[in-house]
Coordinates of C-alpha atoms and ligand atoms in Angstrom, one line a residue:
X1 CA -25.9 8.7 15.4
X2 CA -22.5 8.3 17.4
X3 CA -20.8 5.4 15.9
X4 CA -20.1 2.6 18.1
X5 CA -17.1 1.4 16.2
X6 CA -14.6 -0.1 18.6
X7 CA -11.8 1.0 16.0
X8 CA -11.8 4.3 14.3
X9 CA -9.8 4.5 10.9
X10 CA -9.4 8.2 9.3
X11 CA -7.9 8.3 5.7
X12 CA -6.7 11.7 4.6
X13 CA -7.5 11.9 1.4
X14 CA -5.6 15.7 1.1
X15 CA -2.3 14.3 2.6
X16 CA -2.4 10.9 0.3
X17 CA -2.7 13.7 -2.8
X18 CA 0.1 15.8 -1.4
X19 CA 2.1 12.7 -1.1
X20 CA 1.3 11.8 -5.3
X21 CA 2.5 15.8 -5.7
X22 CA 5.9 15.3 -3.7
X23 CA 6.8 12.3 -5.7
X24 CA 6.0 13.3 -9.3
X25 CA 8.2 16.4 -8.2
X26 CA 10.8 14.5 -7.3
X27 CA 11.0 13.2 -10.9
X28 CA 12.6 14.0 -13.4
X29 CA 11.2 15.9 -15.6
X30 CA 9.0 14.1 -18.3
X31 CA 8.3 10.8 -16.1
X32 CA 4.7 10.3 -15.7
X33 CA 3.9 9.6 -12.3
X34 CA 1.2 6.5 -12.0
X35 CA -0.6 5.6 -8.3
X36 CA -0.7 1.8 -7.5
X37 CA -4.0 1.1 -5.9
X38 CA -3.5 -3.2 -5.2
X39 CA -5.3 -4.3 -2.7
X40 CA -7.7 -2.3 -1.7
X41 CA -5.7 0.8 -2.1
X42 CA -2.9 -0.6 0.2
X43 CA -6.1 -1.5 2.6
X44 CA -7.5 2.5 2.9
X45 CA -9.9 2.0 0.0
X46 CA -9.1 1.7 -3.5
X47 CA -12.2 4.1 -5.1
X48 CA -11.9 6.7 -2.8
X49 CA -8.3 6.5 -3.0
X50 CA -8.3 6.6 -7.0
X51 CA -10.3 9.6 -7.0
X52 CA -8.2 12.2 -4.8
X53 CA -5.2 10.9 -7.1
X54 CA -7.2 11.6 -10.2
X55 CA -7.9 15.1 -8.0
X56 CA -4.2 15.2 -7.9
X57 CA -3.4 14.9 -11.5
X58 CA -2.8 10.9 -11.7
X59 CA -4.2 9.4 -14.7
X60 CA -2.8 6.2 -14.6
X61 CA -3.3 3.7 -12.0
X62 CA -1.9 0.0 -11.4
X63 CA -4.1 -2.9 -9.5
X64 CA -2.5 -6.2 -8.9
X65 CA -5.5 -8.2 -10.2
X66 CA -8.8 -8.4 -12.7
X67 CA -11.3 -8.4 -10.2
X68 CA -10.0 -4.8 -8.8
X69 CA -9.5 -3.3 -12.0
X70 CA -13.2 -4.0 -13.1
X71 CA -14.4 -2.6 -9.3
X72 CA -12.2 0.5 -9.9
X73 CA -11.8 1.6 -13.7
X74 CA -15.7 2.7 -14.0
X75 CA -15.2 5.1 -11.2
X76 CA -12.4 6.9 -12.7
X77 CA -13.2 9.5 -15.6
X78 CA -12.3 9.5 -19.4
X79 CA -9.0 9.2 -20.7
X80 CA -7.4 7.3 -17.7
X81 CA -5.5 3.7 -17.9
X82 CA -5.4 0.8 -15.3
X83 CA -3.2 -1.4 -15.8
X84 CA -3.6 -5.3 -13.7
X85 CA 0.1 -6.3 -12.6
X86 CA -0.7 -9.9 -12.3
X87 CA -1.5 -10.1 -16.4
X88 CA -4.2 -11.8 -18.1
X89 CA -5.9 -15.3 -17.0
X90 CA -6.4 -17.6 -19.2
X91 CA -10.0 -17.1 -20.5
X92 CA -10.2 -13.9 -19.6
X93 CA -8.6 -11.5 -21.9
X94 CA -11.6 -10.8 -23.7
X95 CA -13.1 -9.3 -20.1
X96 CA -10.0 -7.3 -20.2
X97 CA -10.5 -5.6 -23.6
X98 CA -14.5 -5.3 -22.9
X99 CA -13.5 -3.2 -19.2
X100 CA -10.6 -1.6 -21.3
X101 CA -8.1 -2.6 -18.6
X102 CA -4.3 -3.2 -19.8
X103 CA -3.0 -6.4 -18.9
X104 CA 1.0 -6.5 -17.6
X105 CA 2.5 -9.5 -20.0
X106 CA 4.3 -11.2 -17.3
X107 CA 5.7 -14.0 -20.0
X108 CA 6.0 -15.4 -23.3
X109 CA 3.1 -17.4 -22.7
X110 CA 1.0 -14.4 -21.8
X111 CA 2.5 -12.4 -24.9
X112 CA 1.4 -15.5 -26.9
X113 CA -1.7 -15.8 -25.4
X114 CA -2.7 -11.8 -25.8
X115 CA -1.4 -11.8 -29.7
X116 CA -3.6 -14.4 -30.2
X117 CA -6.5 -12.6 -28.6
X118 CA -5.7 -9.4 -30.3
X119 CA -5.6 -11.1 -33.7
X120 CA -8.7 -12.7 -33.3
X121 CA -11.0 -10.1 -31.7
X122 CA -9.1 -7.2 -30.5
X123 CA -6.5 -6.1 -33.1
X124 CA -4.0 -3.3 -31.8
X125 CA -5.1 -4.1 -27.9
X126 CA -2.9 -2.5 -25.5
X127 CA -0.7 -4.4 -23.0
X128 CA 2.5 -3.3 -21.2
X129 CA 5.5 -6.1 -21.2
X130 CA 7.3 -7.0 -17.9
X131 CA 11.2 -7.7 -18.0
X132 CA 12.3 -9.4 -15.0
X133 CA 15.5 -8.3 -14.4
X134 CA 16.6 -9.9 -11.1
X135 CA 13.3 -10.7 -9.0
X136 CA 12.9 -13.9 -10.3
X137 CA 9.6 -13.4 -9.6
X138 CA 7.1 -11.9 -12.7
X139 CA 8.4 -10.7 -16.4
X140 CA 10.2 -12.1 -19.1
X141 CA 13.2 -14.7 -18.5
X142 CA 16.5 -13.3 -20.4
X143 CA 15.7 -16.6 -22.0
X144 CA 12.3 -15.4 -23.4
X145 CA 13.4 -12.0 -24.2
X146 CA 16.3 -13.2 -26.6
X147 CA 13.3 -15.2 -28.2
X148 CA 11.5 -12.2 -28.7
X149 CA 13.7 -9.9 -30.1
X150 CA 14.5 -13.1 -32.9
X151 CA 11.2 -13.2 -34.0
X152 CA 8.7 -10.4 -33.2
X153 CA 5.4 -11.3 -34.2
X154 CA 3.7 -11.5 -31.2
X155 CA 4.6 -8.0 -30.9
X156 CA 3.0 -7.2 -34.3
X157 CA -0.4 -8.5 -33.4
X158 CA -0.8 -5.8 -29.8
X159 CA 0.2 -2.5 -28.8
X160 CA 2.7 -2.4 -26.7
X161 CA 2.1 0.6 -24.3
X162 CA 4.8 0.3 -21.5
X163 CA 7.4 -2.3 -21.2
X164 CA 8.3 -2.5 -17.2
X165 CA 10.2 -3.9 -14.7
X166 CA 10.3 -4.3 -11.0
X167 CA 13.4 -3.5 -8.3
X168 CA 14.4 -6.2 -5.4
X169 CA 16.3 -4.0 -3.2
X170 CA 15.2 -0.6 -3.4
X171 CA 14.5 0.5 0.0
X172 CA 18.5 -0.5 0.4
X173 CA 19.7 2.1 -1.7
X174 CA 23.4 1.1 -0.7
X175 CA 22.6 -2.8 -2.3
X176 CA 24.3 -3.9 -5.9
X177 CA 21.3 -4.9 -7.0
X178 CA 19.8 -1.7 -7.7
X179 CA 22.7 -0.8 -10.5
X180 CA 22.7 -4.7 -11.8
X181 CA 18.6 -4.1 -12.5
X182 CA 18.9 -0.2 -13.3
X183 CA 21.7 -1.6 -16.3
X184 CA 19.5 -4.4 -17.2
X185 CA 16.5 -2.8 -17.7
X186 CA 18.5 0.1 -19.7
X187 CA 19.7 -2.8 -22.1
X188 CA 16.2 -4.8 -22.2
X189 CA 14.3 -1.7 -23.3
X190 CA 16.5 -1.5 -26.7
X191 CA 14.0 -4.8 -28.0
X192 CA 10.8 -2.4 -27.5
X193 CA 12.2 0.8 -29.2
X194 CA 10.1 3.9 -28.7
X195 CA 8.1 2.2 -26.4
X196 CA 7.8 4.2 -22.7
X197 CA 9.5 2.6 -20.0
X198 CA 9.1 2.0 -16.4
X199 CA 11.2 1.1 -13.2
X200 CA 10.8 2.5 -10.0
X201 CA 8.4 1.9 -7.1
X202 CA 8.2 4.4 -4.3
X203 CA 11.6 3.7 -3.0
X204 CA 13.0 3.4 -6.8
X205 CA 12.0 6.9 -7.2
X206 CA 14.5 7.9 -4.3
X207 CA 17.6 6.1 -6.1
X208 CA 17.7 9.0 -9.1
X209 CA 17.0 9.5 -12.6
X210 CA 18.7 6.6 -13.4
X211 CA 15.6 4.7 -11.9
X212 CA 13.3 7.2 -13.4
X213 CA 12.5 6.4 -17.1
X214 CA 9.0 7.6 -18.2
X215 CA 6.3 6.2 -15.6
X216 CA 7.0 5.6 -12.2
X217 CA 4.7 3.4 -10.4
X218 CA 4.4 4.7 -6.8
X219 CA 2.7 2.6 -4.2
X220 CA 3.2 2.6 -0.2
X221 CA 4.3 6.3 0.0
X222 CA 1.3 7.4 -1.2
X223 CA -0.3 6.3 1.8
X224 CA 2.4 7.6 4.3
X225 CA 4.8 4.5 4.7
X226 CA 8.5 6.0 4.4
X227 CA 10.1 4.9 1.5
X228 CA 13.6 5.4 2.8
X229 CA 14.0 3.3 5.3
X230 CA 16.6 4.9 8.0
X231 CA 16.2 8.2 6.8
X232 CA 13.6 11.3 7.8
X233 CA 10.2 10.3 6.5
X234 CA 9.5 12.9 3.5
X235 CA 5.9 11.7 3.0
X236 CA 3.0 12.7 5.4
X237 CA 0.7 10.5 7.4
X238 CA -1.9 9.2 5.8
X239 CA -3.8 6.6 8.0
X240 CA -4.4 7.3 12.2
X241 CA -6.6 4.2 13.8
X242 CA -7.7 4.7 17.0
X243 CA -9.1 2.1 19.3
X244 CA -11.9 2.8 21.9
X245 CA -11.8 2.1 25.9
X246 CA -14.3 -0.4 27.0
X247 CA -13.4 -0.3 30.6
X248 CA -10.9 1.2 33.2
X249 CA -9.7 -0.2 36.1
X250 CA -7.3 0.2 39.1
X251 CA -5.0 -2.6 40.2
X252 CA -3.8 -1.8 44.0
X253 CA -2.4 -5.4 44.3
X254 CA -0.1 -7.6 42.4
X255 CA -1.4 -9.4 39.3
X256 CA -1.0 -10.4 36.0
X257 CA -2.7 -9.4 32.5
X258 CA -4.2 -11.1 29.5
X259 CA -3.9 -14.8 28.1
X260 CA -0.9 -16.4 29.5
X261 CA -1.0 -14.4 32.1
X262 CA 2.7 -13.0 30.5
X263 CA 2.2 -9.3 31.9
X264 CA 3.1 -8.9 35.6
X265 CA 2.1 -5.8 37.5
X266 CA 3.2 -4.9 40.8
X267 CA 0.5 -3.0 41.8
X268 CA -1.0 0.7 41.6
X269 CA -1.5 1.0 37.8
X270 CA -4.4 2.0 35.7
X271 CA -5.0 -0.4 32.6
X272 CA -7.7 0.5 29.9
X273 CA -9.3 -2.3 27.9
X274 CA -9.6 -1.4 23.8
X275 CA -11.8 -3.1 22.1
X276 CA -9.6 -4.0 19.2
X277 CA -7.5 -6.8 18.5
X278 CA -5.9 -9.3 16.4
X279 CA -9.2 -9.8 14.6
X280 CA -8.9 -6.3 13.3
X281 CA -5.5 -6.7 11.8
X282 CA -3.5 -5.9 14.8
X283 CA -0.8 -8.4 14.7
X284 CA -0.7 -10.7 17.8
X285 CA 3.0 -10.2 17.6
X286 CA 2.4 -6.5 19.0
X287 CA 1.8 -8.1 22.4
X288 CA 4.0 -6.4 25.4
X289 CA 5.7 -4.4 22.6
X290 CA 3.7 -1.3 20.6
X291 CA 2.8 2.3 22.2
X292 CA -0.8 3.6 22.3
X293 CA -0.7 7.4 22.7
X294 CA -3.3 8.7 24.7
X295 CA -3.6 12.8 25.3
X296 CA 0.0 12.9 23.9
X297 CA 1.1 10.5 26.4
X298 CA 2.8 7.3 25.1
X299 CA 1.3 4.0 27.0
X300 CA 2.3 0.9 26.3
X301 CA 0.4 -2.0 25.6
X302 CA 0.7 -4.8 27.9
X303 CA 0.2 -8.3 28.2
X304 CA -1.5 -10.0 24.9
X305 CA -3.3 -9.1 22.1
X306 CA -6.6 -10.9 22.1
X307 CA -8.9 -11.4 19.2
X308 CA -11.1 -8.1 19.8
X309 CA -9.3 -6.5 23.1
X310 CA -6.3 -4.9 24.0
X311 CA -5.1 -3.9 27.3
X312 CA -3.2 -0.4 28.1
X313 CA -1.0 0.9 30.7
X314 CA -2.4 4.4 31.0
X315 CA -0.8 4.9 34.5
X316 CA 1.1 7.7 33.1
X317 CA -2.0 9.9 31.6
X318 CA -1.8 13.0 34.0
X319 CA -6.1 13.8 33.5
X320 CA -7.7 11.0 35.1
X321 CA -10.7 12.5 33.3
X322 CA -8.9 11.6 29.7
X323 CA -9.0 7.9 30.4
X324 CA -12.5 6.8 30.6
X325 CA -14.9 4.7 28.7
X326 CA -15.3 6.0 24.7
X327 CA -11.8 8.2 24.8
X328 CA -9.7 6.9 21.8
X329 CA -6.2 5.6 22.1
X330 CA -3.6 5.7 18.8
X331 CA -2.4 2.9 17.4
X332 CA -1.1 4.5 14.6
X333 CA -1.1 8.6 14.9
X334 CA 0.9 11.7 14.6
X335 CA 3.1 10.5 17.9
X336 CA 3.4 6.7 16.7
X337 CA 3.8 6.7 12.9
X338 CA 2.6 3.1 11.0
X339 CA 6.8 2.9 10.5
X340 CA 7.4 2.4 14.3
X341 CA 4.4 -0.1 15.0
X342 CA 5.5 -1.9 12.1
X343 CA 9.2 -2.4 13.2
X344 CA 8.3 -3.2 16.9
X345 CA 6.7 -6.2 15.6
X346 CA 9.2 -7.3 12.7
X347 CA 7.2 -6.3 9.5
X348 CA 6.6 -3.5 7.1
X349 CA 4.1 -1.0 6.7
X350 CA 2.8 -2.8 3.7
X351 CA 1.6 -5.8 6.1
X352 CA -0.2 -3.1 8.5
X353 CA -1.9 -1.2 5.9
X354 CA -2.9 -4.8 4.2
X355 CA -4.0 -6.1 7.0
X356 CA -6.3 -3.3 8.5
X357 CA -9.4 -5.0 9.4
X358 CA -13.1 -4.8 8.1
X359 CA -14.6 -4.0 11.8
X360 CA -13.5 -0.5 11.5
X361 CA -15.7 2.9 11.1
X362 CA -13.8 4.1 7.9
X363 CA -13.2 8.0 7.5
X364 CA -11.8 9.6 4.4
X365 CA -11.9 13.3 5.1
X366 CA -10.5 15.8 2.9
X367 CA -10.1 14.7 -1.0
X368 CA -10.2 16.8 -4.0
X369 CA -12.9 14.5 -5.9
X370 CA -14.6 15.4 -8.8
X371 CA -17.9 15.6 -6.9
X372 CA -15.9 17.6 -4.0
X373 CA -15.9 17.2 -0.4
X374 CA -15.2 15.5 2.5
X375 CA -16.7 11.7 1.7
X376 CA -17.7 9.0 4.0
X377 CA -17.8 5.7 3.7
Ligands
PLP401 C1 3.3 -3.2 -5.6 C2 4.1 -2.8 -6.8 C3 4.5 -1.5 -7.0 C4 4.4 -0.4 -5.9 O1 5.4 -0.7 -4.9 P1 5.6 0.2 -3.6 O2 6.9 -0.4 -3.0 O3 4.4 0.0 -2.8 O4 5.8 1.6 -4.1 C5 5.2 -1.1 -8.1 N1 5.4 -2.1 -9.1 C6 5.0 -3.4 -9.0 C7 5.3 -4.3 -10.1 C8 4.4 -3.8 -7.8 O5 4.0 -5.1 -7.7

């Protein structure tokens, strides 16, 4: 059956896998290269996602909370490790050890609270420990790890697998920050000795060895978002979403468009209706400002973004045939990249991917799964 989706989402599961190869190879050599799959996979789906980076050669992944890593660690095959950024809730460790997911020890109370777990049920459990070294955000206080390296018995009771930490300002390679935290973290990693290390997120991994240690933890450039801002993208799309025309019609007089009637035509213009909208993760601030592409033609969006419509200028489509009822406009595509939508309506890439809706018909083609094939979900 044709799908009536009004929004079409297609997931390249090749490209996202080529992306994983082109950042472990820009590595140094020795650092492991790790996928982080949060949220849903950045939004594009966090199992099938897994999977072509497992195809890829990933074997160890990241998920920002519990509840993922228990939905994602039983698809993956022997011999990998997921590790849940957010660390252990209170109560739940033993869930943890039972799914054999590795908690991130965000503070002393959390490496308290996981000795005290392994040394009653789950002796030698692994955990990785997070440093903060400038976000203020997760990870050990200076404070904390001055305590730690005084008395180190909590350390005693776990295995610590990976002590970590996380950049502020990497996608500015140009900011002090990055050498304050690329110092810091050299001199916190002397009170875990032999213990792995690791640093840099996708944009971290552009900085240099420095940032490199032995696990990077790559996350938006998997899925096509470029990692250095300002420069030539070096990762390949990932994600197209295309919206489907509800309607065409021809406005021979003046009039305006949408809510708030904030889009003035003069007259003579074809508009197409889309039935997407703000419902589906399109950001209402996109009104009046993004570019559909339709047949290689850029049209612009005009007036307001509703809750499931959108309304395109298609004027400049030379086929009249290509606009009608069914044909698919880009919203994000080879001719406007998830960068450029993002900037015309003030966020990031992350927020787009995050935000894509649940309404649409989800396509992962390509993928070098274990079972092989091009999936759908
Ligand atoms: C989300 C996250 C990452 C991945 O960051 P990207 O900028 O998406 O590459 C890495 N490390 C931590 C601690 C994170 O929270």
């Amino acid at each position: 059956m044709m799908t009536a989706a009004q929004g079409l989402l297609t997931i390249d599961l090749d490209a996202l896998a080529g992306n994983w190869r082109r950042l472990r190879d820009r590595l140094r050599s020795g650092t492991e290269c790790a996928g982080v799959i949060k949220a849903n996979g950045y939004g594009l789906g966090d199992i099938p996602v897994a999977r072509a980076l497992y195809g890829a050669g990933c074997r160890t992944f990241f998920v920002a909370q519990m509840e993922e890593g228990l939905r994602v660690a039983p698809t993956l095959p022997p011999g990998c490790r997921v590790f849940v950024l957010s660390g252990p809730i209170p109560g739940c460790e033993a869930d943890l050890t039972a799914a054999g997911l590795i908690p991130v020890l965000n503070s002393a109370e959390q490496i308290e609270r996981w000795a005290a777990h392994a040394r009653a049920r789950a002796p030698g459990a692994p955990a990785a420990i997070h440093v903060d070294t400038g976000m203020e955000r997760l990870g050990l206080m200076p404070s904390e790890l001055a305590a730690l390296r005084e008395d180190r018995r909590p350390l005693e009771a776990f295995a610590p697998v990976l002590v970590m930490s996380h950049l502020a300002c990497a996608d500015m390679p140009g900011h002090a920050m990055n050498a304050r935290q690329v110092s810091a973290f050299q001199a916190a990693r002397a009170a875990f000795p032999g213990v792995p290390g690791s640093l840099a997120n996708s944009s971290g991994i552009f900085l240099g060895p420095a940032a490199h240690h032995d696990l990077a933890r790559p996350g938006v450039a998997l899925y096509g978002v470029n990692p250095a801002p300002g420069r030539p993208n070096p990762m390949a799309p990932v994600v197209r979403l295309q919206g489907r025309i509800l309607q065409v019609r021809h406005v021979d007089a003046p009039a305006t468009v949408g809510y708030g009637a904030t889009h003035w035509v003069a007259g003579r213009r074809r508009i197409a209706t889309v039935g997407i909208g703000y419902a589906d993760g399109l950001p209402r601030a996109a009104s009046d400002r993004i570019m559909g592409v339709l047949e290689e033609t850029p049209v612009p969006l005009i007036g307001r973004v509703s809750m499931d419509l959108v309304t395109f200028d298609v004027s400049a489509v030379p086929h009249p045939d290509a606009v009608r009822p069914g044909a698919l406009i880009d919203l994000i595509g080879p001719l406007n990249p998830i960068d450029d939508l993002a900037a015309r309506v003030g966020t990031i890439g992350y927020e787009i991917l995050t935000s894509l809706g649940s309404r649409y018909a989800r396509r992962h083609i390509g993928g070098t799964a274990p079972d092989g094939g091009t999936e759908r979900t």
